[in-house]
Structure formats: structure tokens, C-alpha cells
mmCIF file of C-alpha atoms in Angstrom:
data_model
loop_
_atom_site.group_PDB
_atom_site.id
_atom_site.type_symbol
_atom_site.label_atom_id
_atom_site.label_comp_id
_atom_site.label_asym_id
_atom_site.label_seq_id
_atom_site.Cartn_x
_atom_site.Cartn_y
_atom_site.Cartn_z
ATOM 1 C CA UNK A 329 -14.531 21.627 4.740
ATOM 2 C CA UNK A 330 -11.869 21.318 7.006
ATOM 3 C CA UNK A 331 -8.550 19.457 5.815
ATOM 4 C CA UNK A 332 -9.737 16.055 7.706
ATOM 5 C CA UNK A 333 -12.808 15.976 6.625
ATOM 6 C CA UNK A 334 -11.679 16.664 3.424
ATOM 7 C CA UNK A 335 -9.275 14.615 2.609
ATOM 8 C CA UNK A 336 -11.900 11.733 4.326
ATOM 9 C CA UNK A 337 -14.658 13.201 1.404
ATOM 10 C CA UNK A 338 -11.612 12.963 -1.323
ATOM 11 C CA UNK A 339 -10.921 9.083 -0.580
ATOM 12 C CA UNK A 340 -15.277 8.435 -0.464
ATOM 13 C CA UNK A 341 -15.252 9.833 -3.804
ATOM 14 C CA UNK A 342 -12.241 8.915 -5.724
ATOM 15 C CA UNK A 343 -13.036 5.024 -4.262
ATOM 16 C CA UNK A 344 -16.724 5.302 -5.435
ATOM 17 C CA UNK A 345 -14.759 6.007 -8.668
ATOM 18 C CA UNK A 346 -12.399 3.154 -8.822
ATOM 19 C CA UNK A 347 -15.497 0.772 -7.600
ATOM 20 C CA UNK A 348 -17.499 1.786 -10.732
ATOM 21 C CA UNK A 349 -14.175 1.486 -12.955
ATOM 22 C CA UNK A 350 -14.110 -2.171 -11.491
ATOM 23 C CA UNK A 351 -18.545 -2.604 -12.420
ATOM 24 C CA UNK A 352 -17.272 -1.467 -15.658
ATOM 25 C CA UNK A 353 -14.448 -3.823 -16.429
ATOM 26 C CA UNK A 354 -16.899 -6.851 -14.750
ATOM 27 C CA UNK A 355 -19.419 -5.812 -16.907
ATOM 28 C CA UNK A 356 -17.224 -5.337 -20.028
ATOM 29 C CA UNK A 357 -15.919 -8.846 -19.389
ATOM 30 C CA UNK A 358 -18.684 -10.544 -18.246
ATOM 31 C CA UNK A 359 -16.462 -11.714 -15.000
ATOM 32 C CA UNK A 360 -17.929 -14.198 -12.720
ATOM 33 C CA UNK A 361 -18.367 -13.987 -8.798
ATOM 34 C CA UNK A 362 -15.107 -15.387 -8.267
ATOM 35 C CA UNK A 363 -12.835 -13.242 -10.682
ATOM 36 C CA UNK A 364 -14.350 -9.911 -9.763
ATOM 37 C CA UNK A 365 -14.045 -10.728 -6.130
ATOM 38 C CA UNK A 366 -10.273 -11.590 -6.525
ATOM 39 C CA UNK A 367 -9.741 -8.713 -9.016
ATOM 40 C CA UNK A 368 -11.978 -6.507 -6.327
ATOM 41 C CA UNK A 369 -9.616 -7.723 -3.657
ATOM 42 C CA UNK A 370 -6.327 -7.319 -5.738
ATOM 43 C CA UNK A 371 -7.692 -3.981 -6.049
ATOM 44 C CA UNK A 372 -8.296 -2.549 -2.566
ATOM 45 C CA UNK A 373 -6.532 -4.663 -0.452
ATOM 46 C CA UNK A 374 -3.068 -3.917 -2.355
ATOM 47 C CA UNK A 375 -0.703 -3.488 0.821
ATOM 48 C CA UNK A 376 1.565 -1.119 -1.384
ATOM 49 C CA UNK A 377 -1.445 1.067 -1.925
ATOM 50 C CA UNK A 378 -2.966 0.840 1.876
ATOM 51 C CA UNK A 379 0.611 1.313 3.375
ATOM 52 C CA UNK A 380 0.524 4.578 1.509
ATOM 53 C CA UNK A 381 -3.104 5.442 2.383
ATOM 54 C CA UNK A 382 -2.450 4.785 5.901
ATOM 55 C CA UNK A 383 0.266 6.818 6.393
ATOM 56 C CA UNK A 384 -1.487 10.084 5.073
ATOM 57 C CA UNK A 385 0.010 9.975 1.834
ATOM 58 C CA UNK A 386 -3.148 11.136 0.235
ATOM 59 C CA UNK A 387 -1.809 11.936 -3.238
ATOM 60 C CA UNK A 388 -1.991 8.296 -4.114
ATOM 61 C CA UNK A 389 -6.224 8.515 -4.257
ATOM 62 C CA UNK A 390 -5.612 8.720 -7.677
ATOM 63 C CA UNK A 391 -5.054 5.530 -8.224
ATOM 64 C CA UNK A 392 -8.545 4.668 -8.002
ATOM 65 C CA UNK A 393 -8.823 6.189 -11.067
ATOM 66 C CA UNK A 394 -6.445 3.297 -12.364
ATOM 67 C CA UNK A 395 -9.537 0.679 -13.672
ATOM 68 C CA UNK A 396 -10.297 3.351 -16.207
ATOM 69 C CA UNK A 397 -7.407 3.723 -17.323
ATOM 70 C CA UNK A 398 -7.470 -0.197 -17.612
ATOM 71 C CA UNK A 399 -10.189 0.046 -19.757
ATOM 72 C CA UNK A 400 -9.596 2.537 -22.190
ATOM 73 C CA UNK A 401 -6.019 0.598 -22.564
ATOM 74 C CA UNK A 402 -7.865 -2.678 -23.475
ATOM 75 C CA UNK A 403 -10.570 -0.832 -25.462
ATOM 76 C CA UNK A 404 -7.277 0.302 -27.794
ATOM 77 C CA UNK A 405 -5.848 -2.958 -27.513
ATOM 78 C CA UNK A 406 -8.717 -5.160 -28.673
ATOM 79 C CA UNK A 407 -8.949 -2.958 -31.714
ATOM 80 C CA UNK A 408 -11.500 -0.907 -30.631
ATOM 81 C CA UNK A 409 -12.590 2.571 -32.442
ATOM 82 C CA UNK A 410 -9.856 4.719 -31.150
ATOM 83 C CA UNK A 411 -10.952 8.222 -32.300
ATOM 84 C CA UNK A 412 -11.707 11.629 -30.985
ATOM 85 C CA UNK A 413 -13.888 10.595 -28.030
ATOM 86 C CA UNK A 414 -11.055 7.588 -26.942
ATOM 87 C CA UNK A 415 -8.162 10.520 -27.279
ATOM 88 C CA UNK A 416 -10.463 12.890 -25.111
ATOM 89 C CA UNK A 417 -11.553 10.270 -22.413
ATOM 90 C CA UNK A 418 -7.728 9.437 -22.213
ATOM 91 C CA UNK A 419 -6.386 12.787 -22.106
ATOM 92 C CA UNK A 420 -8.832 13.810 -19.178
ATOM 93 C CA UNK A 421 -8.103 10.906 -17.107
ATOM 94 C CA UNK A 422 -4.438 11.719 -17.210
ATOM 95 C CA UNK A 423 -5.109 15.368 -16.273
ATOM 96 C CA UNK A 424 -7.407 13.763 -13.761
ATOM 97 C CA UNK A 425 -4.788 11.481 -12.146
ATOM 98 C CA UNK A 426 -2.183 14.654 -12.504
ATOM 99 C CA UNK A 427 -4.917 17.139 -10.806
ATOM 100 C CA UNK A 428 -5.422 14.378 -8.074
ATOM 101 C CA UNK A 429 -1.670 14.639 -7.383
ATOM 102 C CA UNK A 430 -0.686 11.908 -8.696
ATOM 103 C CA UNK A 431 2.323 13.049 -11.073
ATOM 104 C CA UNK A 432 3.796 9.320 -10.420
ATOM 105 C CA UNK A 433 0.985 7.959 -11.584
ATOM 106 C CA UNK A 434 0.527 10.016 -14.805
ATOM 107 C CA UNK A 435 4.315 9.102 -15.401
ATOM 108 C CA UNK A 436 3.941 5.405 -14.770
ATOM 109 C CA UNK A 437 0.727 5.607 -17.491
ATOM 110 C CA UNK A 438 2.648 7.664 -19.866
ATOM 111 C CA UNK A 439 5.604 5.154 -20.025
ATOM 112 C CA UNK A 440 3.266 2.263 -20.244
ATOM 113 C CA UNK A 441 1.483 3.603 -22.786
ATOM 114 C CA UNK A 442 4.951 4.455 -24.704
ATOM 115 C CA UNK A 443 5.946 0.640 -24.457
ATOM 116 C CA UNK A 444 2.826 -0.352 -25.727
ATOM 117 C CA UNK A 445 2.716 1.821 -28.625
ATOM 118 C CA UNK A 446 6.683 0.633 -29.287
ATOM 119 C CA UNK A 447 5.602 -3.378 -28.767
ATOM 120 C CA UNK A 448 2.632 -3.015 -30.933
ATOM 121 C CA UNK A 449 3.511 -0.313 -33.638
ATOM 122 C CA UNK A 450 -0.427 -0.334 -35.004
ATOM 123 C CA UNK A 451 -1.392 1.201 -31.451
ATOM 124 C CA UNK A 452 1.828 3.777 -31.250
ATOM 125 C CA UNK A 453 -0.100 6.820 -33.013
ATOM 126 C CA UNK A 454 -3.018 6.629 -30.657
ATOM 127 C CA UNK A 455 -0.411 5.879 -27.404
ATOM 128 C CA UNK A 456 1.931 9.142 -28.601
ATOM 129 C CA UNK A 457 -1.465 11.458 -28.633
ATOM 130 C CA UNK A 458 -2.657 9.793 -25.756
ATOM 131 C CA UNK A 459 0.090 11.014 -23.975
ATOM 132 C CA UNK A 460 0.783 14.113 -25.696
ATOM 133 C CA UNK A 461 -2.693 15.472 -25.239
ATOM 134 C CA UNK A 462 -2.673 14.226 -21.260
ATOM 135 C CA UNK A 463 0.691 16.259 -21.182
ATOM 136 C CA UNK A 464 -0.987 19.219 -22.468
ATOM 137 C CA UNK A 465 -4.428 18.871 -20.460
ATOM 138 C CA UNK A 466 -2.099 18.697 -17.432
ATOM 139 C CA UNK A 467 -0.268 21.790 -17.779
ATOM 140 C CA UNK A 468 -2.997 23.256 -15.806
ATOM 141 C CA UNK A 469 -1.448 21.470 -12.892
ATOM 142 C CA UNK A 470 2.516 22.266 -14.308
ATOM 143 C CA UNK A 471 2.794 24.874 -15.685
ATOM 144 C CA UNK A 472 2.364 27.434 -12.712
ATOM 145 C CA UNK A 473 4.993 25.860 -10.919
ATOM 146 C CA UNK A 474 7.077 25.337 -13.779
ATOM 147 C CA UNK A 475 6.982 29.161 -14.366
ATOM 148 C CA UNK A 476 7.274 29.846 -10.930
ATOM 149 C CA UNK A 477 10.300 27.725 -10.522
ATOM 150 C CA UNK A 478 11.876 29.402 -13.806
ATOM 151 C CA UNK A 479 11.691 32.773 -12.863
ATOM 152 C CA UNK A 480 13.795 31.750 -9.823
ATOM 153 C CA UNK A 481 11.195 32.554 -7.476
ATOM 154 C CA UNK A 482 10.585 28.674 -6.013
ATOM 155 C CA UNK A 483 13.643 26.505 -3.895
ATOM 156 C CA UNK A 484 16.754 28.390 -3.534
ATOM 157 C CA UNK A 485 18.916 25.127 -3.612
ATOM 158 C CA UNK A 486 18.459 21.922 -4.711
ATOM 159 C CA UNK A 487 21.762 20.561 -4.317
ATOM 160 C CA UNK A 488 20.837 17.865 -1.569
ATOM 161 C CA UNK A 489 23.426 17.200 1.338
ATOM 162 C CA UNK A 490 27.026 19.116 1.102
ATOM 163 C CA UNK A 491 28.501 16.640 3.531
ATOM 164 C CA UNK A 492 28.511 13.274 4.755
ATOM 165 C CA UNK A 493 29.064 15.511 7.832
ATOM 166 C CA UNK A 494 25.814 16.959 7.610
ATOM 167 C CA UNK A 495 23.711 13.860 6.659
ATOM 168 C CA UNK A 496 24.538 12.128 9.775
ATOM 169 C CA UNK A 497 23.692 15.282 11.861
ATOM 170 C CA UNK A 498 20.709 15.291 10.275
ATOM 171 C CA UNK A 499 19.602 12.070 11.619
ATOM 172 C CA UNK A 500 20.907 12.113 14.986
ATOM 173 C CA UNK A 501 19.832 15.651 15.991
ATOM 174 C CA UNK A 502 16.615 17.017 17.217
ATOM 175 C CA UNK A 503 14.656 18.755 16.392
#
């Protein structure tokens, strides 16, 4: 595929996704017309999220893979069997969200995940190999370009601006 089409393929899919994370929480909570329609619209009409997708910053498709994420949370929450098969489902979202590109994402899932296992100390073994295993699942994704930038073979410097000098010729010049 070319890049367009693509990237126009990526967003079809990873919102089919999201949509059938959303049938799955209305069907988990047996949510009436009305509360899946405003969670539906809370959902995809999120002007933080469409600002981003409408400016071609693609990497955020993976937060349509946010209601599942939702839903295993809630699963462990509610006291649900948290074993082997919760641990795996968890793990390969997060490598999902990470292999998607969205690293922000994975963080922002990680840390609530760390909160919740710190404000409810019965769920903290389960949140620290939730995120341990997602870590380690993701390396896939890191761990090239973690070795690559090692080795001193990535950016050369990383030190920003070296003047206030140069940040305002930055922004009047052209290019």
C-alpha cells in the first residue's frame, strides 16, 4: 500500500477495534441507548483526540485500543480472576499500543496502573506484572533503538538550543 492509503487502512482498523472495545464494555455493563451513545460520543468525538488525528499525527490510532484496556482494568478491579490469561491479554495490549506508536500511551497506562496498584494494595501484584510484562513484550519496539542509540550510532546531539540567539533565528528565518 502506499503511505496514504495506508495510514487511511490503519485508522479503519484500529477504529473497528476501539468500536468493538466499546460493544464489549456495553455489553459487559448492560448500558442502555443513552449511556453507550454518550460514552460512544465521549469516545470519538474527543476534540483532543480528533485535533491530533486531523493534523496527521497518526501515532495516536492507538488509542482506540484504549476501551480494552478499560476493561481488563475493571475486570481486575471488580475482583475478577486475574491470572495467566488477564497478565497475557494485558501485556499484549501494551505491546500493542507501544507497536502502534503510541509510547505516550503505554506510559500514561503504565502510571495508571502503578497508582492503582499503590491506592488499592490487593491489586498492586497484578498492576507491577502488568506492567512489567508489557515492558518486556515491548522491547520488540525498544530495544533496537535503544541499542542503536547506545552504541552512539543514533542523534549526534541532543543538547536542544545553545542560544537564545539561535532560538529566535529559528523562528524568524526561512527556510
Amino acid at each position: 500500500l502506499n503511505p496514504a492509503t495506508y495510514v487511511l487502512v490503519n485508522v479503519w482498523i484500529f477504529y473497528a477495534l476501539g468500536f468493538w472495545g466499546l460493544m464489549l464494555i456495553r455489553e459487559r455493563y448492560k448500558l442502555s441507548f443513552v449511556s453507550f451513545l454518550s460514552m460512544f460520543l465521549l469516545f470519538n468525538l474527543n476534540g483532543h483526540i480528533v485535533a491530533h488525528m486531523g493534523s496527521g499525527h497518526f501515532e495516536w490510532v492507538g488509542y482506540f485500543l484504549l476501551p480494552f484496556y478499560v476493561l481488563l482494568v475493571l475486570k481486575m478491579v471488580e475482583g475478577e480472576q486475574t491470572g495467566w490469561r488477564w497478565l497475557l491479554s494485558m501485556s499484549v495490549l501494551l505491546m500493542g499500543i507501544v507497536l502502534q506508536g503510541a509510547a505516550h500511551f503505554f506510559i500514561y497506562c503504565a502510571a495508571f496502573l502503578f497508582l492503582l496498584g499503590i491506592f488499592q494494595p490487593r491489586n498492586f501484584p497484578n498492576a507491577i506484572k502488568a506492567i512489567a510484562f508489557g515492558g518486556l513484550a515491548s522491547m520488540v519496539r525498544i530495544l533496537p533503538t535503544a541499542i542503536q542509540f547506545a552504541e552512539g550510532t543514533g542523534l549526534k546531539s541532543l543538547g536542544g538550543f545553545e542560544s537564545v540567539k539561535q532560538i529566535f533565528e529559528m523562528l524568524i528565518s526561512r527556510l
